[in-house]
mmCIF file of C-alpha atoms in Angstrom:
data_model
loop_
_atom_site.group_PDB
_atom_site.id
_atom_site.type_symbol
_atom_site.label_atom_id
_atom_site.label_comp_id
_atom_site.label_asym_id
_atom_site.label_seq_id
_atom_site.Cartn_x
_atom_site.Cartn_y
_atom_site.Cartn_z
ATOM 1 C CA UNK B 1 -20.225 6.113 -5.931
ATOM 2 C CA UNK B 2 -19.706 9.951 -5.411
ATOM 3 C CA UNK B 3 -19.501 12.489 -8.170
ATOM 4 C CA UNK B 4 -15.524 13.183 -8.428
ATOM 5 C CA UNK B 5 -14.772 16.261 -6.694
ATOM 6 C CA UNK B 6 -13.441 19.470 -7.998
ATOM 7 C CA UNK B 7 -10.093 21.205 -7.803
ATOM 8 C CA UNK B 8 -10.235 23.241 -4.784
ATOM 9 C CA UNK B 9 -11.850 20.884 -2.741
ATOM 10 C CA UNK B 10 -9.418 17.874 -3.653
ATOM 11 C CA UNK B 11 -6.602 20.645 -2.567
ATOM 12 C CA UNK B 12 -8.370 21.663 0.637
ATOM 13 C CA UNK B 13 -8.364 17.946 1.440
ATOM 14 C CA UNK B 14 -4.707 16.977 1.278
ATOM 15 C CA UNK B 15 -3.921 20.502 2.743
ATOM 16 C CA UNK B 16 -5.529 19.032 5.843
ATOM 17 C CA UNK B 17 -4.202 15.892 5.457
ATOM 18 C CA UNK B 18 -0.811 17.049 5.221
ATOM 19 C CA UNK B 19 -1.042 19.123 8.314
ATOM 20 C CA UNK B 20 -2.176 16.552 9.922
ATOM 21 C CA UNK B 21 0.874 14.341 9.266
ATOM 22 C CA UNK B 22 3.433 15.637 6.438
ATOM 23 C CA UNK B 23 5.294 12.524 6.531
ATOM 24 C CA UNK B 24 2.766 9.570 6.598
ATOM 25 C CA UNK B 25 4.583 6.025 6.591
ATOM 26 C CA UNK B 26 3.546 2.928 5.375
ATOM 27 C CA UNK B 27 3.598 0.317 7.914
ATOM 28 C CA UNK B 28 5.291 -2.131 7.060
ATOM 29 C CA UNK B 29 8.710 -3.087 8.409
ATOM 30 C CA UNK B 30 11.506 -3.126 6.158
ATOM 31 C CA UNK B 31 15.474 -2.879 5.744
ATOM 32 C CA UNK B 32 15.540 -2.768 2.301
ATOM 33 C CA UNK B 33 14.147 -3.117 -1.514
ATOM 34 C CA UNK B 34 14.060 -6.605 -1.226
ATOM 35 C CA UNK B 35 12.487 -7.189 2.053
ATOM 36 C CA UNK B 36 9.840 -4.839 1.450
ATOM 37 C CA UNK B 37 8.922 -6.431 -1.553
ATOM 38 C CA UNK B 38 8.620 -9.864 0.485
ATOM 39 C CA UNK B 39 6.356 -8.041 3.414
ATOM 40 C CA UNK B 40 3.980 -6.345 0.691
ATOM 41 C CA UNK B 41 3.824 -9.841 -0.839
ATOM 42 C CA UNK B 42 2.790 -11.140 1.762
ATOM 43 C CA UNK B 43 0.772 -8.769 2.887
ATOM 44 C CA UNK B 44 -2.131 -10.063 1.037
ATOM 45 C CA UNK B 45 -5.495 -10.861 3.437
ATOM 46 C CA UNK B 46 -3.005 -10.015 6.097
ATOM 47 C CA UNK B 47 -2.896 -7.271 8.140
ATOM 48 C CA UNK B 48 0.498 -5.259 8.524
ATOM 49 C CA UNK B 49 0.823 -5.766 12.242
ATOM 50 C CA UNK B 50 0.888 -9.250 11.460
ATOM 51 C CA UNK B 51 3.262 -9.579 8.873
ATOM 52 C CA UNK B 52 5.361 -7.579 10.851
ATOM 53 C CA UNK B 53 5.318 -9.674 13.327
ATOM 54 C CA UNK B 54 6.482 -12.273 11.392
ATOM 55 C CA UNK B 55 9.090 -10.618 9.160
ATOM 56 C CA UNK B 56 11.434 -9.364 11.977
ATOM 57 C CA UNK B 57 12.491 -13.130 12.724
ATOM 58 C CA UNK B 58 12.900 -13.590 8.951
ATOM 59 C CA UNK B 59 14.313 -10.927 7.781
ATOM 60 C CA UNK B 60 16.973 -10.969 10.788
ATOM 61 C CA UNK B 61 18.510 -14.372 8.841
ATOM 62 C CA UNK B 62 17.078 -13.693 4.916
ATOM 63 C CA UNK B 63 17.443 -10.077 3.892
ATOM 64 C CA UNK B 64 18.347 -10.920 0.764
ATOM 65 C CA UNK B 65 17.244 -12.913 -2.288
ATOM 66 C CA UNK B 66 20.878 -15.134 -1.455
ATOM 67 C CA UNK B 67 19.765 -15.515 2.397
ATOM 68 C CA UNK B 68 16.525 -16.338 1.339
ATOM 69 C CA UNK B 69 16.871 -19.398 -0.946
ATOM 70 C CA UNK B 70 19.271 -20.705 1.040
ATOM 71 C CA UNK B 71 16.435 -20.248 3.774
ATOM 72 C CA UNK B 72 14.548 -22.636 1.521
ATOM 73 C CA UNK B 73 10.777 -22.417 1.436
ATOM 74 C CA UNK B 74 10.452 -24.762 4.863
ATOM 75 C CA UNK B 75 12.496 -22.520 6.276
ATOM 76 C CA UNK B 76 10.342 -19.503 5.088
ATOM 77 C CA UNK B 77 7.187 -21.321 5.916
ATOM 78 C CA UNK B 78 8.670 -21.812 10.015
ATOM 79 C CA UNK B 79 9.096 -18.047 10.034
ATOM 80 C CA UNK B 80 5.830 -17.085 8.359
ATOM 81 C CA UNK B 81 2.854 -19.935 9.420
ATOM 82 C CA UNK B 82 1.043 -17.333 11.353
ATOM 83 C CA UNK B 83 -0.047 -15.540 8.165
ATOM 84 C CA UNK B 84 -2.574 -16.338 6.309
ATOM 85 C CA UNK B 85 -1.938 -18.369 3.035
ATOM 86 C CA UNK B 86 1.590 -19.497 4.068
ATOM 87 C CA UNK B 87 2.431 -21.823 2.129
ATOM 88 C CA UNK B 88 0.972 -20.186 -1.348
ATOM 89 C CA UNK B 89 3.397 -16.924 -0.153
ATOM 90 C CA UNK B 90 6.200 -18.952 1.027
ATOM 91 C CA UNK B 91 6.387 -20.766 -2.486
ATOM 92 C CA UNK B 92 6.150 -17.108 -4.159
ATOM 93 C CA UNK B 93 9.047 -15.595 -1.692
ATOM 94 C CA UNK B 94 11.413 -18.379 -2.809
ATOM 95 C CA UNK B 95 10.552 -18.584 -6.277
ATOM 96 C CA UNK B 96 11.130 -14.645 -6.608
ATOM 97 C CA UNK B 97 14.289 -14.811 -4.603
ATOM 98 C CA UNK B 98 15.335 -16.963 -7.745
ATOM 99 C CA UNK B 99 14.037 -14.701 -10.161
ATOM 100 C CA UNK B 100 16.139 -11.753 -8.110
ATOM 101 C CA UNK B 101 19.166 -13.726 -8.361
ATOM 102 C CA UNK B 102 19.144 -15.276 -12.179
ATOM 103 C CA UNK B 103 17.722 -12.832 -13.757
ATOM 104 C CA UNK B 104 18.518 -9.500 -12.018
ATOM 105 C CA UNK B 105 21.622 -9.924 -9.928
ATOM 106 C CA UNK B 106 19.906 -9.665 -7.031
ATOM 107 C CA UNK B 107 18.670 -6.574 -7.081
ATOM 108 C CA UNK B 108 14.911 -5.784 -7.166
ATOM 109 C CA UNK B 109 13.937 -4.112 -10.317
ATOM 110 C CA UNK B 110 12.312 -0.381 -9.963
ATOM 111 C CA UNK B 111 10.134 -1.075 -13.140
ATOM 112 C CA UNK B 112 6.452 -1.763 -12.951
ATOM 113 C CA UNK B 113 6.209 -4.306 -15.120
ATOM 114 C CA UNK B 114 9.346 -5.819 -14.007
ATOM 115 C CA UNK B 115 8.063 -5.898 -10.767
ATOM 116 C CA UNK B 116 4.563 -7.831 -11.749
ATOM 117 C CA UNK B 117 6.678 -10.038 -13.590
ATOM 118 C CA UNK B 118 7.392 -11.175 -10.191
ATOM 119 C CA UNK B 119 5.711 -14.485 -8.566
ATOM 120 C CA UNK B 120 2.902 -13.316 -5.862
ATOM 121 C CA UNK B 121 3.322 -9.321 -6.884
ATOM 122 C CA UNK B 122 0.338 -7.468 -8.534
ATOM 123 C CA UNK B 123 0.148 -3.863 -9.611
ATOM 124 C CA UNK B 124 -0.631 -2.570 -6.031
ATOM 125 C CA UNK B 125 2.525 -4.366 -4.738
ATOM 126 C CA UNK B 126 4.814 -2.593 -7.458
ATOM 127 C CA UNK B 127 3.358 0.571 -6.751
ATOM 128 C CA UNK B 128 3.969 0.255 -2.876
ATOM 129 C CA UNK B 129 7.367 -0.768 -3.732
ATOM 130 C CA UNK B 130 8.098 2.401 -6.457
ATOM 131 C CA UNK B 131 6.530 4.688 -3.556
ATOM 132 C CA UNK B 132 8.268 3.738 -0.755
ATOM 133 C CA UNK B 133 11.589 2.677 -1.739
ATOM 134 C CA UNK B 134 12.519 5.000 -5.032
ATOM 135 C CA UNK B 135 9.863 7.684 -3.623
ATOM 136 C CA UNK B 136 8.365 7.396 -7.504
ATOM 137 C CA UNK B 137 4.546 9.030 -6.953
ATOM 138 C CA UNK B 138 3.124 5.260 -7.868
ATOM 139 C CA UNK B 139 -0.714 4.704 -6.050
ATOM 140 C CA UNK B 140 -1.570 1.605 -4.498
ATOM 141 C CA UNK B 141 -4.977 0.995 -4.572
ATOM 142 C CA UNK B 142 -6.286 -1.198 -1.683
ATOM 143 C CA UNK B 143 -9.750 -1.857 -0.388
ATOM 144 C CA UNK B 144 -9.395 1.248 1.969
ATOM 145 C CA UNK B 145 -8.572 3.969 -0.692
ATOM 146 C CA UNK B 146 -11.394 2.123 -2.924
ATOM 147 C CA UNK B 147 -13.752 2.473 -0.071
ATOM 148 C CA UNK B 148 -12.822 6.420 0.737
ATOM 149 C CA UNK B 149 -12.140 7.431 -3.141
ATOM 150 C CA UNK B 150 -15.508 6.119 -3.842
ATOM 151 C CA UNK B 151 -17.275 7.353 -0.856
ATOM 152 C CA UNK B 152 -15.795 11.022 -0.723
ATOM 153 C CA UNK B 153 -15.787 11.544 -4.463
ATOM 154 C CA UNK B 154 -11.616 12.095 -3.907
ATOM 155 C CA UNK B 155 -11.087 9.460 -6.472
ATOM 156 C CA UNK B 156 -14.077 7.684 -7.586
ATOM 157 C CA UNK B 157 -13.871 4.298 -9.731
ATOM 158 C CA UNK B 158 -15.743 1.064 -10.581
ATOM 159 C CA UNK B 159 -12.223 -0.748 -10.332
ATOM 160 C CA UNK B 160 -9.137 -0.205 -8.770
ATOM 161 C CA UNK B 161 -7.532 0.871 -12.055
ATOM 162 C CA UNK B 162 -9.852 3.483 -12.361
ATOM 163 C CA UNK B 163 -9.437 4.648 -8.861
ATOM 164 C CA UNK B 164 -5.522 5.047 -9.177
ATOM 165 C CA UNK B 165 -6.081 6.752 -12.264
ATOM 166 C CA UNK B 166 -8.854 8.952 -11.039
ATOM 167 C CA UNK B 167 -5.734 9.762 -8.652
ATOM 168 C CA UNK B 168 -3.442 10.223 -10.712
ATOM 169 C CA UNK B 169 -5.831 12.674 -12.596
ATOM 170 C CA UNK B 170 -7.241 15.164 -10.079
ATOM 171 C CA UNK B 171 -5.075 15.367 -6.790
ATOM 172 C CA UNK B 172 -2.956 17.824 -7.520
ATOM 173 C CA UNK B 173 1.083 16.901 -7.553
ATOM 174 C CA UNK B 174 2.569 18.214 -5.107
ATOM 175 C CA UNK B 175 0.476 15.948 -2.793
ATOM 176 C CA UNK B 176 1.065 12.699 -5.260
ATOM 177 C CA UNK B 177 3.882 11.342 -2.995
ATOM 178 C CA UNK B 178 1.815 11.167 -0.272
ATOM 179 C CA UNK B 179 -1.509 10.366 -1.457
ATOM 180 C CA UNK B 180 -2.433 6.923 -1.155
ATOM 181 C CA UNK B 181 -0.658 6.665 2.220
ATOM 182 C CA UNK B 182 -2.681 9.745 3.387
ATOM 183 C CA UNK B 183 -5.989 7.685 1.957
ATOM 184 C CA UNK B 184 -4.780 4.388 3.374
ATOM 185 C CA UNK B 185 -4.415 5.854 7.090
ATOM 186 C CA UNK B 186 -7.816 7.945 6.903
ATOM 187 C CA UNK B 187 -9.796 4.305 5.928
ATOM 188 C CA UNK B 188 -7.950 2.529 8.120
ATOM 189 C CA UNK B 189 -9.004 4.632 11.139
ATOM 190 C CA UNK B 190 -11.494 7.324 10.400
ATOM 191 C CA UNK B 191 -13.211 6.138 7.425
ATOM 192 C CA UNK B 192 -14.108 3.194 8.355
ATOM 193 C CA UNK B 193 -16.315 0.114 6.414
ATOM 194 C CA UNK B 194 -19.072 0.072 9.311
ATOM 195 C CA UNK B 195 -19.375 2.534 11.103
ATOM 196 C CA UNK B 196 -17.311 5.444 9.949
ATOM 197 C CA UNK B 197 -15.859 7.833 12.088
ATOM 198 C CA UNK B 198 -17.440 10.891 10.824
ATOM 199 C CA UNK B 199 -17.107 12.888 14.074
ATOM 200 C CA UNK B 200 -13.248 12.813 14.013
ATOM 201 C CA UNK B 201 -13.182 13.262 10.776
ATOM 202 C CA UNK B 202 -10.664 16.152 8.944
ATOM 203 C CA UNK B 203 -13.035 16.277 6.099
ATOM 204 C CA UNK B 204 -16.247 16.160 7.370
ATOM 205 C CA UNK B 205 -17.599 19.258 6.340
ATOM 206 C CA UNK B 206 -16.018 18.614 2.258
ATOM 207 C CA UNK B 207 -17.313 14.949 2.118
ATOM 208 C CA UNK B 208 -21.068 14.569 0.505
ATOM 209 C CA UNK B 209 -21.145 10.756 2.211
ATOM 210 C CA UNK B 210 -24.827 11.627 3.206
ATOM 211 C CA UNK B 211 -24.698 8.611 5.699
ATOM 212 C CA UNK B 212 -22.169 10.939 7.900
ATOM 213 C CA UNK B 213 -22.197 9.274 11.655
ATOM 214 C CA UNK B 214 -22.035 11.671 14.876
#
């Protein structure tokens, strides 16, 4: 684990980040609350160009908790079978569909906890869902941004807890919104698990990963 780094460097990183790309997306397709809190769900051990793949079937005849349990989870199960741990997920998307409907009017909730509450949808879930759809600065840890935090000292941690708050705590705001998409992206394709891509690397020169690659 890297020491966390300081002030200026954190803000010379997401300077560079940002010019890079100022308006980094996540990836996964969605129309609205509700089906991006189904393609995050099942996003788990899945990559997003999979789920994708999936979803635009699915969410073409269930876009809403309604459409969805009237789906029923075979139905879900046709649509999704190429993802990993189908069934599991398709047993989750129904019974939060029923949730949506009972207990919220089937709206999705824009509370954390209200969110968790939620069959198959953990703390990094919520958070993608505060970020992306009510643009709340929420940080979704994944295994990428544990990787990079840890290896670059941006936002070092023992668990994923303590990497969002490590987050939280020392990038500076105005680059909050942003931040865990702009982490996700650079260990997804630069900062790799294997064989990191040091030599087209932004930050090369600010990250003390003393394993650096050419």
């Amino acid at each position: 684990m890297a020491k966390q780094l300081d002030y200026h460097t954190i803000r010379e990183i997401f300077t560079r980040f940002h010019a890079s790309e100022p308006e980094p997306k996540g990836e996964l397709e969605h129309v609205n609350a509700f089906t991006l809190v189904v393609a995050v769900a099942l996003s788990a051990q899945a990559t997003d160009a999979g789920v994708n793949k999936a979803t635009r079937k699915l969410f073409a005849v269930a876009d809403t908790p309604e459409k969805m349990l009237a789906l029923g989870e075979e139905g879900v199960i046709e649509h999704i079978k190429t993802i990993g741990l189908y069934r599991n997920k398709a047993k989750n998307v129904i019974k939060l569909s029923r949730i949506l409907v009972e207990e919220y009017g089937g709206e999705v909730p824009n509370s954390r906890a209200a969110l968790q509450s939620l069959p198959g949808v953990g703390r990094k879930t919520a958070n993608v869902v505060l970020n992306m759809w009510w643009h709340y600065p929420a940080q979704a840890v994944d295994t990428h941004i544990f990787r990079v935090g840890n290896r670059t000292g941006i936002c070092p941690g023992k668990d994923v807890v303590a990497v969002e708050r490590a987050i939280e705590d020392n990038i500076p705001v105005d680059f909050q919104q942003h931040a865990h998409h702009w982490l996700i992206l650079h260990g997804r394709y630069i900062c790799v698990a294997r064989k990191p891509k040091c030599g087209a690397c932004l930050i090369r020169d600010l990250c003390p990963f003393e394993e650096k690659t050419e």
